[in-house]
PDB file of C-alpha atoms in Angstrom:
ATOM      1  CA  UNK C   1    -106.017-108.439 -29.156  1.00 45.00           C
ATOM      2  CA  UNK C   2    -107.708-107.143 -32.311  1.00 46.00           C
ATOM      3  CA  UNK C   3    -111.108-107.439 -30.591  1.00 80.00           C
ATOM      4  CA  UNK C   4    -109.826-105.551 -27.560  1.00 81.00           C
ATOM      5  CA  UNK C   5    -108.394-102.804 -29.742  1.00 83.00           C
ATOM      6  CA  UNK C   6    -111.760-102.523 -31.487  1.00 84.00           C
ATOM      7  CA  UNK C   7    -113.458-102.223 -28.095  1.00 86.00           C
ATOM      8  CA  UNK C   8    -111.232 -99.300 -27.179  1.00 85.00           C
ATOM      9  CA  UNK C   9    -111.692 -97.582 -30.539  1.00 84.00           C
ATOM     10  CA  UNK C  10    -115.480 -97.948 -30.334  1.00 87.00           C
ATOM     11  CA  UNK C  11    -115.523 -96.693 -26.743  1.00 88.00           C
ATOM     12  CA  UNK C  12    -113.492 -93.587 -27.610  1.00 84.00           C
ATOM     13  CA  UNK C  13    -115.673 -92.825 -30.624  1.00 82.00           C
ATOM     14  CA  UNK C  14    -118.876 -93.189 -28.609  1.00 86.00           C
ATOM     15  CA  UNK C  15    -117.435 -91.046 -25.803  1.00 83.00           C
ATOM     16  CA  UNK C  16    -116.491 -88.337 -28.316  1.00 76.00           C
ATOM     17  CA  UNK C  17    -119.701 -88.435 -30.353  1.00 77.00           C
ATOM     18  CA  UNK C  18    -122.210 -89.201 -27.584  1.00 82.00           C
ATOM     19  CA  UNK C  19    -124.318 -91.134 -30.084  1.00 82.00           C
ATOM     20  CA  UNK C  20    -124.378 -94.887 -30.775  1.00 85.00           C
ATOM     21  CA  UNK C  21    -126.139 -94.602 -34.129  1.00 85.00           C
ATOM     22  CA  UNK C  22    -123.600 -92.127 -35.474  1.00 81.00           C
ATOM     23  CA  UNK C  23    -120.680 -94.320 -34.454  1.00 84.00           C
ATOM     24  CA  UNK C  24    -122.344 -97.385 -35.950  1.00 85.00           C
ATOM     25  CA  UNK C  25    -122.674 -95.588 -39.289  1.00 83.00           C
ATOM     26  CA  UNK C  26    -119.079 -94.359 -39.184  1.00 74.00           C
ATOM     27  CA  UNK C  27    -117.551 -97.793 -38.620  1.00 80.00           C
ATOM     28  CA  UNK C  28    -120.015 -99.802 -40.703  1.00 83.00           C
ATOM     29  CA  UNK C  29    -121.620-101.848 -37.919  1.00 86.00           C
ATOM     30  CA  UNK C  30    -125.168-102.122 -36.656  1.00 89.00           C
ATOM     31  CA  UNK C  31    -126.177-100.270 -33.514  1.00 88.00           C
ATOM     32  CA  UNK C  32    -126.770-103.563 -31.608  1.00 89.00           C
ATOM     33  CA  UNK C  33    -123.222-104.611 -32.534  1.00 90.00           C
ATOM     34  CA  UNK C  34    -121.815-101.373 -31.139  1.00 89.00           C
ATOM     35  CA  UNK C  35    -123.842-101.863 -27.943  1.00 89.00           C
ATOM     36  CA  UNK C  36    -122.545-105.416 -27.614  1.00 91.00           C
ATOM     37  CA  UNK C  37    -118.936-104.269 -28.010  1.00 91.00           C
ATOM     38  CA  UNK C  38    -119.398-101.683 -25.267  1.00 91.00           C
ATOM     39  CA  UNK C  39    -121.126-104.213 -22.988  1.00 91.00           C
ATOM     40  CA  UNK C  40    -118.233-106.647 -23.486  1.00 90.00           C
ATOM     41  CA  UNK C  41    -115.727-103.903 -22.631  1.00 90.00           C
ATOM     42  CA  UNK C  42    -117.535-102.948 -19.432  1.00 91.00           C
ATOM     43  CA  UNK C  43    -117.865-106.619 -18.445  1.00 91.00           C
ATOM     44  CA  UNK C  44    -114.185-107.270 -19.094  1.00 90.00           C
ATOM     45  CA  UNK C  45    -112.890-104.353 -16.987  1.00 88.00           C
ATOM     46  CA  UNK C  46    -115.630-104.669 -14.356  1.00 91.00           C
ATOM     47  CA  UNK C  47    -116.816-101.061 -14.374  1.00 90.00           C
ATOM     48  CA  UNK C  48    -119.687 -99.101 -15.865  1.00 91.00           C
ATOM     49  CA  UNK C  49    -118.250 -96.563 -18.264  1.00 90.00           C
ATOM     50  CA  UNK C  50    -121.302 -95.152 -20.032  1.00 90.00           C
ATOM     51  CA  UNK C  51    -124.738 -93.847 -19.129  1.00 89.00           C
ATOM     52  CA  UNK C  52    -127.170 -94.393 -22.007  1.00 83.00           C
ATOM     53  CA  UNK C  53    -130.460 -92.593 -22.552  1.00 76.00           C
ATOM     54  CA  UNK C  54    -132.803 -92.527 -25.524  1.00 66.00           C
ATOM     55  CA  UNK C  55    -131.111 -89.385 -26.833  1.00 72.00           C
ATOM     56  CA  UNK C  56    -127.513 -89.383 -25.703  1.00 80.00           C
ATOM     57  CA  UNK C  57    -124.676 -91.438 -24.299  1.00 86.00           C
ATOM     58  CA  UNK C  58    -122.669 -89.910 -21.452  1.00 86.00           C
ATOM     59  CA  UNK C  59    -119.661 -90.939 -19.401  1.00 88.00           C
ATOM     60  CA  UNK C  60    -119.642 -92.079 -15.809  1.00 89.00           C
ATOM     61  CA  UNK C  61    -116.867 -90.901 -13.499  1.00 89.00           C
ATOM     62  CA  UNK C  62    -115.031 -94.139 -14.220  1.00 90.00           C
ATOM     63  CA  UNK C  63    -115.643 -93.582 -17.925  1.00 87.00           C
ATOM     64  CA  UNK C  64    -114.036 -90.138 -17.813  1.00 85.00           C
ATOM     65  CA  UNK C  65    -110.939 -91.553 -16.146  1.00 87.00           C
ATOM     66  CA  UNK C  66    -110.761 -94.467 -18.554  1.00 88.00           C
ATOM     67  CA  UNK C  67    -111.123 -92.163 -21.568  1.00 85.00           C
ATOM     68  CA  UNK C  68    -108.272 -89.938 -20.376  1.00 79.00           C
ATOM     69  CA  UNK C  69    -105.966 -92.950 -20.224  1.00 83.00           C
ATOM     70  CA  UNK C  70    -107.128 -94.761 -23.353  1.00 84.00           C
ATOM     71  CA  UNK C  71    -107.336 -91.876 -25.832  1.00 76.00           C
ATOM     72  CA  UNK C  72    -103.618 -90.977 -25.805  1.00 71.00           C
ATOM     73  CA  UNK C  73    -102.687 -94.664 -26.108  1.00 77.00           C
ATOM     74  CA  UNK C  74    -104.802 -95.025 -29.238  1.00 74.00           C
ATOM     75  CA  UNK C  75    -103.345 -91.789 -30.596  1.00 68.00           C
ATOM     76  CA  UNK C  76     -99.817 -93.097 -30.074  1.00 70.00           C
ATOM     77  CA  UNK C  77    -100.683 -96.389 -31.772  1.00 74.00           C
ATOM     78  CA  UNK C  78    -102.137 -94.508 -34.715  1.00 66.00           C
ATOM     79  CA  UNK C  79     -99.130 -92.202 -34.920  1.00 63.00           C
ATOM     80  CA  UNK C  80     -96.765 -95.186 -34.819  1.00 67.00           C
ATOM     81  CA  UNK C  81     -98.658 -96.863 -37.663  1.00 64.00           C
ATOM     82  CA  UNK C  82     -98.616 -93.659 -39.727  1.00 60.00           C
ATOM     83  CA  UNK C  83     -94.899 -93.204 -39.136  1.00 61.00           C
ATOM     84  CA  UNK C  84     -94.177 -96.769 -40.167  1.00 61.00           C
ATOM     85  CA  UNK C  85     -96.249 -96.285 -43.313  1.00 54.00           C
ATOM     86  CA  UNK C  86     -94.724 -92.868 -44.031  1.00 55.00           C
ATOM     87  CA  UNK C  87     -98.161 -91.270 -43.728  1.00 59.00           C
ATOM     88  CA  UNK C  88     -98.293 -87.664 -42.478  1.00 68.00           C
ATOM     89  CA  UNK C  89    -102.063 -87.302 -42.799  1.00 81.00           C
ATOM     90  CA  UNK C  90    -104.023 -86.222 -39.725  1.00 86.00           C
ATOM     91  CA  UNK C  91    -107.160 -88.196 -38.973  1.00 84.00           C
ATOM     92  CA  UNK C  92    -109.813 -88.530 -36.289  1.00 83.00           C
ATOM     93  CA  UNK C  93    -111.511 -85.900 -34.110  1.00 85.00           C
ATOM     94  CA  UNK C  94    -109.570 -82.845 -32.930  1.00 90.00           C
ATOM     95  CA  UNK C  95    -111.134 -80.712 -30.188  1.00 88.00           C
ATOM     96  CA  UNK C  96    -109.905 -77.113 -30.149  1.00 94.00           C
ATOM     97  CA  UNK C  97    -110.800 -74.715 -27.310  1.00 92.00           C
ATOM     98  CA  UNK C  98    -110.525 -71.015 -28.216  1.00 92.00           C
ATOM     99  CA  UNK C  99    -112.230 -67.649 -27.911  1.00 89.00           C
ATOM    100  CA  UNK C 100    -115.317 -66.928 -29.997  1.00 89.00           C
ATOM    101  CA  UNK C 101    -113.928 -63.896 -31.800  1.00 88.00           C
ATOM    102  CA  UNK C 102    -110.575 -65.460 -32.657  1.00 91.00           C
ATOM    103  CA  UNK C 103    -112.413 -68.496 -33.999  1.00 93.00           C
ATOM    104  CA  UNK C 104    -114.786 -66.427 -36.136  1.00 92.00           C
ATOM    105  CA  UNK C 105    -112.290 -63.815 -37.310  1.00 91.00           C
ATOM    106  CA  UNK C 106    -109.019 -65.727 -37.602  1.00 92.00           C
ATOM    107  CA  UNK C 107    -109.348 -69.510 -37.468  1.00 95.00           C
ATOM    108  CA  UNK C 108    -112.532 -70.447 -39.322  1.00 96.00           C
ATOM    109  CA  UNK C 109    -111.604 -68.521 -42.512  1.00 94.00           C
ATOM    110  CA  UNK C 110    -108.398 -70.591 -42.605  1.00 94.00           C
ATOM    111  CA  UNK C 111    -110.057 -73.905 -41.711  1.00 96.00           C
ATOM    112  CA  UNK C 112    -110.936 -75.029 -45.268  1.00 96.00           C
ATOM    113  CA  UNK C 113    -107.234 -75.294 -46.025  1.00 94.00           C
ATOM    114  CA  UNK C 114    -106.611 -77.611 -43.069  1.00 95.00           C
ATOM    115  CA  UNK C 115    -109.573 -79.868 -43.871  1.00 95.00           C
ATOM    116  CA  UNK C 116    -108.668 -80.025 -47.560  1.00 95.00           C
ATOM    117  CA  UNK C 117    -105.138 -81.070 -46.624  1.00 92.00           C
ATOM    118  CA  UNK C 118    -106.411 -83.733 -44.211  1.00 93.00           C
ATOM    119  CA  UNK C 119    -109.729 -85.148 -45.514  1.00 92.00           C
ATOM    120  CA  UNK C 120    -110.007 -87.694 -42.679  1.00 89.00           C
ATOM    121  CA  UNK C 121    -109.705 -85.073 -39.938  1.00 91.00           C
ATOM    122  CA  UNK C 122    -112.756 -83.816 -38.034  1.00 91.00           C
ATOM    123  CA  UNK C 123    -112.665 -80.637 -35.942  1.00 94.00           C
ATOM    124  CA  UNK C 124    -114.802 -79.605 -32.979  1.00 91.00           C
ATOM    125  CA  UNK C 125    -114.425 -75.911 -32.081  1.00 93.00           C
ATOM    126  CA  UNK C 126    -115.160 -75.327 -28.392  1.00 90.00           C
ATOM    127  CA  UNK C 127    -115.740 -71.575 -28.585  1.00 90.00           C
ATOM    128  CA  UNK C 128    -115.926 -69.578 -25.364  1.00 84.00           C
ATOM    129  CA  UNK C 129    -114.395 -66.262 -24.305  1.00 76.00           C
ATOM    130  CA  UNK C 130    -113.781 -67.682 -20.846  1.00 73.00           C
ATOM    131  CA  UNK C 131    -110.570 -69.598 -20.364  1.00 70.00           C
ATOM    132  CA  UNK C 132    -111.553 -73.169 -19.653  1.00 68.00           C
ATOM    133  CA  UNK C 133    -109.675 -76.224 -18.453  1.00 62.00           C
ATOM    134  CA  UNK C 134    -108.472 -78.476 -21.249  1.00 62.00           C
ATOM    135  CA  UNK C 135    -108.731 -81.528 -19.027  1.00 52.00           C
ATOM    136  CA  UNK C 136    -112.234 -80.760 -17.764  1.00 52.00           C
ATOM    137  CA  UNK C 137    -113.549 -79.899 -21.220  1.00 63.00           C
ATOM    138  CA  UNK C 138    -111.801 -82.779 -22.986  1.00 69.00           C
ATOM    139  CA  UNK C 139    -110.006 -80.511 -25.476  1.00 81.00           C
ATOM    140  CA  UNK C 140    -106.912 -81.717 -27.307  1.00 86.00           C
ATOM    141  CA  UNK C 141    -105.499 -78.201 -27.698  1.00 91.00           C
ATOM    142  CA  UNK C 142    -106.368 -74.636 -26.764  1.00 92.00           C
ATOM    143  CA  UNK C 143    -105.476 -71.402 -28.527  1.00 93.00           C
ATOM    144  CA  UNK C 144    -104.591 -68.599 -26.129  1.00 90.00           C
ATOM    145  CA  UNK C 145    -103.860 -64.943 -26.826  1.00 87.00           C
ATOM    146  CA  UNK C 146    -101.877 -62.797 -24.429  1.00 82.00           C
ATOM    147  CA  UNK C 147     -99.857 -63.664 -21.365  1.00 78.00           C
ATOM    148  CA  UNK C 148    -100.246 -67.218 -20.143  1.00 78.00           C
ATOM    149  CA  UNK C 149    -101.398 -68.086 -16.669  1.00 70.00           C
ATOM    150  CA  UNK C 150     -98.879 -70.060 -14.662  1.00 58.00           C
ATOM    151  CA  UNK C 151     -99.803 -73.702 -15.089  1.00 60.00           C
ATOM    152  CA  UNK C 152     -98.382 -77.110 -15.859  1.00 55.00           C
ATOM    153  CA  UNK C 153     -99.761 -77.050 -19.416  1.00 69.00           C
ATOM    154  CA  UNK C 154     -97.368 -77.425 -22.319  1.00 83.00           C
ATOM    155  CA  UNK C 155     -97.348 -74.336 -24.545  1.00 88.00           C
ATOM    156  CA  UNK C 156     -95.998 -73.508 -27.981  1.00 91.00           C
ATOM    157  CA  UNK C 157     -95.933 -70.009 -29.440  1.00 92.00           C
ATOM    158  CA  UNK C 158     -97.375 -70.072 -32.964  1.00 94.00           C
ATOM    159  CA  UNK C 159     -97.629 -66.390 -33.802  1.00 93.00           C
ATOM    160  CA  UNK C 160     -98.332 -62.877 -32.642  1.00 91.00           C
ATOM    161  CA  UNK C 161    -100.719 -60.056 -33.501  1.00 89.00           C
ATOM    162  CA  UNK C 162    -100.390 -56.281 -33.084  1.00 87.00           C
ATOM    163  CA  UNK C 163    -102.353 -54.249 -30.559  1.00 85.00           C
ATOM    164  CA  UNK C 164    -104.402 -51.410 -31.975  1.00 88.00           C
ATOM    165  CA  UNK C 165    -106.303 -48.454 -30.551  1.00 90.00           C
ATOM    166  CA  UNK C 166    -109.443 -47.675 -32.565  1.00 95.00           C
ATOM    167  CA  UNK C 167    -112.608 -45.582 -32.672  1.00 97.00           C
ATOM    168  CA  UNK C 168    -115.460 -45.013 -35.106  1.00 97.00           C
ATOM    169  CA  UNK C 169    -115.517 -41.972 -37.448  1.00 97.00           C
ATOM    170  CA  UNK C 170    -118.759 -40.876 -35.771  1.00 97.00           C
ATOM    171  CA  UNK C 171    -117.136 -40.941 -32.332  1.00 97.00           C
ATOM    172  CA  UNK C 172    -114.120 -38.991 -33.606  1.00 97.00           C
ATOM    173  CA  UNK C 173    -116.387 -36.387 -35.189  1.00 96.00           C
ATOM    174  CA  UNK C 174    -118.154 -35.850 -31.860  1.00 96.00           C
ATOM    175  CA  UNK C 175    -115.193 -36.053 -29.480  1.00 95.00           C
ATOM    176  CA  UNK C 176    -112.170 -35.129 -31.565  1.00 94.00           C
ATOM    177  CA  UNK C 177    -109.089 -37.041 -32.661  1.00 94.00           C
ATOM    178  CA  UNK C 178    -106.551 -37.656 -29.853  1.00 90.00           C
ATOM    179  CA  UNK C 179    -103.095 -36.367 -30.778  1.00 87.00           C
ATOM    180  CA  UNK C 180    -101.187 -37.944 -27.894  1.00 81.00           C
ATOM    181  CA  UNK C 181    -101.790 -40.608 -25.253  1.00 80.00           C
ATOM    182  CA  UNK C 182    -102.490 -37.881 -22.715  1.00 78.00           C
ATOM    183  CA  UNK C 183    -105.521 -36.763 -24.727  1.00 83.00           C
ATOM    184  CA  UNK C 184    -107.216 -40.092 -23.941  1.00 82.00           C
ATOM    185  CA  UNK C 185    -108.141 -38.811 -20.502  1.00 80.00           C
ATOM    186  CA  UNK C 186    -110.881 -36.841 -22.257  1.00 85.00           C
ATOM    187  CA  UNK C 187    -112.311 -39.946 -23.962  1.00 89.00           C
ATOM    188  CA  UNK C 188    -114.503 -42.873 -23.016  1.00 90.00           C
ATOM    189  CA  UNK C 189    -112.531 -46.136 -22.971  1.00 88.00           C
ATOM    190  CA  UNK C 190    -114.338 -49.422 -23.537  1.00 90.00           C
ATOM    191  CA  UNK C 191    -113.145 -52.206 -21.263  1.00 84.00           C
ATOM    192  CA  UNK C 192    -113.076 -55.715 -22.712  1.00 81.00           C
ATOM    193  CA  UNK C 193    -112.301 -59.114 -21.190  1.00 74.00           C
ATOM    194  CA  UNK C 194    -109.286 -58.738 -18.951  1.00 56.00           C
ATOM    195  CA  UNK C 195    -107.643 -61.921 -20.210  1.00 40.00           C
ATOM    196  CA  UNK C 196    -107.958 -61.104 -23.929  1.00 42.00           C
ATOM    197  CA  UNK C 197    -104.615 -59.307 -24.001  1.00 43.00           C
ATOM    198  CA  UNK C 198    -103.075 -60.088 -20.648  1.00 42.00           C
ATOM    199  CA  UNK C 199    -102.049 -56.450 -20.211  1.00 44.00           C
ATOM    200  CA  UNK C 200    -103.343 -53.209 -18.761  1.00 47.00           C
ATOM    201  CA  UNK C 201    -103.901 -50.100 -20.838  1.00 50.00           C
ATOM    202  CA  UNK C 202    -100.928 -48.388 -19.202  1.00 46.00           C
ATOM    203  CA  UNK C 203     -98.590 -50.949 -20.789  1.00 50.00           C
ATOM    204  CA  UNK C 204     -99.944 -50.326 -24.270  1.00 48.00           C
ATOM    205  CA  UNK C 205     -98.999 -46.701 -24.766  1.00 53.00           C
ATOM    206  CA  UNK C 206     -95.241 -47.090 -24.750  1.00 55.00           C
ATOM    207  CA  UNK C 207     -92.336 -45.911 -22.600  1.00 52.00           C
ATOM    208  CA  UNK C 208     -92.607 -42.145 -23.215  1.00 56.00           C
ATOM    209  CA  UNK C 209     -96.268 -41.629 -22.359  1.00 56.00           C
ATOM    210  CA  UNK C 210     -98.913 -43.388 -20.339  1.00 57.00           C
ATOM    211  CA  UNK C 211    -102.590 -43.233 -19.633  1.00 58.00           C
ATOM    212  CA  UNK C 212    -104.273 -44.305 -16.425  1.00 59.00           C
ATOM    213  CA  UNK C 213    -107.618 -45.989 -16.862  1.00 57.00           C
ATOM    214  CA  UNK C 214    -110.570 -44.712 -14.880  1.00 56.00           C
ATOM    215  CA  UNK C 215    -111.430 -46.960 -11.989  1.00 59.00           C
ATOM    216  CA  UNK C 216    -115.054 -47.282 -13.094  1.00 66.00           C
ATOM    217  CA  UNK C 217    -115.419 -47.206 -16.891  1.00 74.00           C
ATOM    218  CA  UNK C 218    -118.897 -46.509 -18.211  1.00 79.00           C
ATOM    219  CA  UNK C 219    -118.805 -49.607 -20.429  1.00 87.00           C
ATOM    220  CA  UNK C 220    -117.294 -52.971 -19.669  1.00 86.00           C
ATOM    221  CA  UNK C 221    -118.013 -56.078 -21.754  1.00 88.00           C
ATOM    222  CA  UNK C 222    -117.011 -59.714 -21.294  1.00 83.00           C
ATOM    223  CA  UNK C 223    -116.236 -60.635 -24.902  1.00 85.00           C
ATOM    224  CA  UNK C 224    -114.074 -59.343 -27.727  1.00 86.00           C
ATOM    225  CA  UNK C 225    -117.105 -59.330 -30.022  1.00 87.00           C
ATOM    226  CA  UNK C 226    -118.799 -57.011 -27.548  1.00 91.00           C
ATOM    227  CA  UNK C 227    -115.844 -54.631 -27.656  1.00 92.00           C
ATOM    228  CA  UNK C 228    -116.057 -54.447 -31.442  1.00 93.00           C
ATOM    229  CA  UNK C 229    -119.815 -53.852 -31.350  1.00 95.00           C
ATOM    230  CA  UNK C 230    -119.435 -51.075 -28.775  1.00 96.00           C
ATOM    231  CA  UNK C 231    -116.737 -49.222 -30.670  1.00 96.00           C
ATOM    232  CA  UNK C 232    -118.716 -49.537 -33.918  1.00 97.00           C
ATOM    233  CA  UNK C 233    -121.675 -47.985 -32.106  1.00 97.00           C
ATOM    234  CA  UNK C 234    -119.537 -44.947 -31.293  1.00 96.00           C
ATOM    235  CA  UNK C 235    -119.510 -45.556 -27.554  1.00 96.00           C
ATOM    236  CA  UNK C 236    -115.812 -44.891 -27.081  1.00 94.00           C
ATOM    237  CA  UNK C 237    -112.272 -45.870 -27.977  1.00 93.00           C
ATOM    238  CA  UNK C 238    -111.092 -49.457 -27.618  1.00 91.00           C
ATOM    239  CA  UNK C 239    -107.903 -51.422 -27.861  1.00 84.00           C
ATOM    240  CA  UNK C 240    -107.391 -55.003 -28.900  1.00 84.00           C
ATOM    241  CA  UNK C 241    -105.596 -57.330 -31.251  1.00 85.00           C
ATOM    242  CA  UNK C 242    -105.391 -56.600 -34.955  1.00 85.00           C
ATOM    243  CA  UNK C 243    -107.625 -59.498 -35.993  1.00 85.00           C
ATOM    244  CA  UNK C 244    -110.452 -58.014 -33.879  1.00 89.00           C
ATOM    245  CA  UNK C 245    -110.670 -54.903 -36.055  1.00 92.00           C
ATOM    246  CA  UNK C 246    -109.023 -55.656 -39.423  1.00 88.00           C
ATOM    247  CA  UNK C 247    -112.261 -55.944 -41.423  1.00 90.00           C
ATOM    248  CA  UNK C 248    -113.719 -52.732 -39.979  1.00 95.00           C
ATOM    249  CA  UNK C 249    -110.462 -50.817 -40.498  1.00 94.00           C
ATOM    250  CA  UNK C 250    -110.303 -52.023 -44.099  1.00 94.00           C
ATOM    251  CA  UNK C 251    -113.798 -50.813 -44.982  1.00 96.00           C
ATOM    252  CA  UNK C 252    -113.556 -47.543 -43.044  1.00 96.00           C
ATOM    253  CA  UNK C 253    -116.035 -48.308 -40.276  1.00 97.00           C
ATOM    254  CA  UNK C 254    -113.223 -47.856 -37.728  1.00 97.00           C
ATOM    255  CA  UNK C 255    -110.139 -45.667 -37.611  1.00 96.00           C
ATOM    256  CA  UNK C 256    -106.832 -46.461 -35.994  1.00 94.00           C
ATOM    257  CA  UNK C 257    -105.742 -43.965 -33.345  1.00 92.00           C
ATOM    258  CA  UNK C 258    -102.211 -42.892 -32.406  1.00 88.00           C
ATOM    259  CA  UNK C 259    -100.456 -45.217 -34.885  1.00 87.00           C
ATOM    260  CA  UNK C 260     -97.164 -43.409 -34.235  1.00 82.00           C
ATOM    261  CA  UNK C 261     -97.070 -44.851 -30.710  1.00 78.00           C
ATOM    262  CA  UNK C 262     -95.896 -48.471 -31.040  1.00 72.00           C
ATOM    263  CA  UNK C 263     -97.795 -50.949 -28.927  1.00 75.00           C
ATOM    264  CA  UNK C 264     -96.515 -54.343 -27.751  1.00 76.00           C
ATOM    265  CA  UNK C 265     -97.686 -57.297 -29.813  1.00 84.00           C
ATOM    266  CA  UNK C 266     -99.936 -60.009 -28.410  1.00 86.00           C
ATOM    267  CA  UNK C 267     -98.445 -63.526 -28.431  1.00 90.00           C
ATOM    268  CA  UNK C 268    -100.536 -66.454 -29.671  1.00 93.00           C
ATOM    269  CA  UNK C 269     -99.936 -69.869 -28.100  1.00 93.00           C
ATOM    270  CA  UNK C 270    -101.248 -73.371 -28.594  1.00 94.00           C
ATOM    271  CA  UNK C 271    -101.600 -75.222 -25.281  1.00 92.00           C
ATOM    272  CA  UNK C 272    -101.554 -78.984 -24.779  1.00 88.00           C
ATOM    273  CA  UNK C 273    -102.860 -80.870 -21.731  1.00 78.00           C
ATOM    274  CA  UNK C 274    -100.161 -81.696 -19.220  1.00 69.00           C
ATOM    275  CA  UNK C 275     -99.173 -85.193 -18.240  1.00 59.00           C
ATOM    276  CA  UNK C 276     -99.185 -86.855 -21.630  1.00 62.00           C
ATOM    277  CA  UNK C 277     -97.573 -86.626 -25.032  1.00 69.00           C
ATOM    278  CA  UNK C 278     -99.646 -84.445 -27.398  1.00 78.00           C
ATOM    279  CA  UNK C 279    -101.401 -86.465 -30.076  1.00 79.00           C
ATOM    280  CA  UNK C 280    -100.298 -86.329 -33.682  1.00 84.00           C
ATOM    281  CA  UNK C 281    -103.487 -84.387 -34.464  1.00 88.00           C
ATOM    282  CA  UNK C 282    -102.655 -81.788 -31.808  1.00 90.00           C
ATOM    283  CA  UNK C 283     -99.053 -81.391 -32.959  1.00 90.00           C
ATOM    284  CA  UNK C 284    -100.141 -81.218 -36.583  1.00 93.00           C
ATOM    285  CA  UNK C 285    -102.716 -78.540 -35.766  1.00 95.00           C
ATOM    286  CA  UNK C 286    -100.063 -76.434 -34.014  1.00 95.00           C
ATOM    287  CA  UNK C 287     -97.733 -76.803 -37.014  1.00 94.00           C
ATOM    288  CA  UNK C 288    -100.512 -75.803 -39.420  1.00 95.00           C
ATOM    289  CA  UNK C 289    -101.628 -72.795 -37.343  1.00 96.00           C
ATOM    290  CA  UNK C 290     -98.051 -71.556 -37.050  1.00 95.00           C
ATOM    291  CA  UNK C 291     -97.606 -71.772 -40.834  1.00 94.00           C
ATOM    292  CA  UNK C 292    -101.004 -70.186 -41.491  1.00 93.00           C
ATOM    293  CA  UNK C 293    -100.475 -67.245 -39.143  1.00 90.00           C
ATOM    294  CA  UNK C 294     -96.934 -66.750 -40.410  1.00 84.00           C
ATOM    295  CA  UNK C 295     -98.133 -66.618 -43.999  1.00 63.00           C
ATOM    296  CA  UNK C 296    -100.545 -63.809 -43.139  1.00 59.00           C
TER     297      UNK C 296
END
C-alpha cells in the first residue's frame, strides 16, 4: 500500500511539474527511480498516463482523467493526516486562476504573508484576463470579480471593492470636470473588459441619474491594465474597481470624478471546481484572502 501511495504521489507531482528531474530532486530520488515508479503505475493500471519528451512530460487523455480523480483523494488523505496531528499548515502546490491586474495590484503584494505563514506551500498564479475553466486549466481555485456566471462551481464571497470613475489631470484640463452624471455625455468613455465588473455603465451612476454609453466607443480594450494605461494617457474617463486605480489616485496621476454619486461595490469571490470537496490548500487560501482583503 505504501508503494502504491508513493506511485500516486509521484504521478501527481510529475503531472503538476511536467519535469522528471525536478520531481526527483524534490523527493530525494534519482530520475531513473522516478521513471521506474511511473512505469510500474502505468503497468499496474494498464493505461498510458504520460507522454515524455526530452524537455517535458505531458498527460495523455487517460492521464488527465486519472489526475482529476487521484489529486483530490491525495488531498483528503493529507488533510486527514494534518487534522489527526493537529497541523493547520498548508503544503503542496496551489494553482490560482485570476486576472492579470488583480494579481499584480492586489494579490502579489500580499503573497509574502501567505508564503511566510506556510513555508511548505507553493503557488502557481495562472494570470489571464479571460475567464477560463478551472477544470480545463487544472486550477484549484479561481478569483473572480463582479457578477458570477451561472455555473455549477462552488463560490465563496471573500470581499468587495468600490467602483470608481477616474480621469487624468491632463484630460480634465482639456475637457473640463464633469459636475453631474449627465455631463459625461460630453466626454470620451474608455471601455474595458465586459466581465471585469459584471455591470453596465448605466448601473454605476446611481438611482437619481444615469448615463447611456455610446454604441461605438472610440477606445475599447480587453484588459484592466489597458484601461489604466488609456486613462493615464488622457484618452478619456474610465470606471473600474478601486484596486485598479489606488496607486495612481494616491500619487495624483489620476483624479476621482463624481465622488458624491455612490456606486455599487464589486464583489470578490473565490471559486472551487464542482464535483469534489475543495482541498485543504484551496479552503485555506480562501480563508487567508478573506482575512487579507478584510484587513485592508
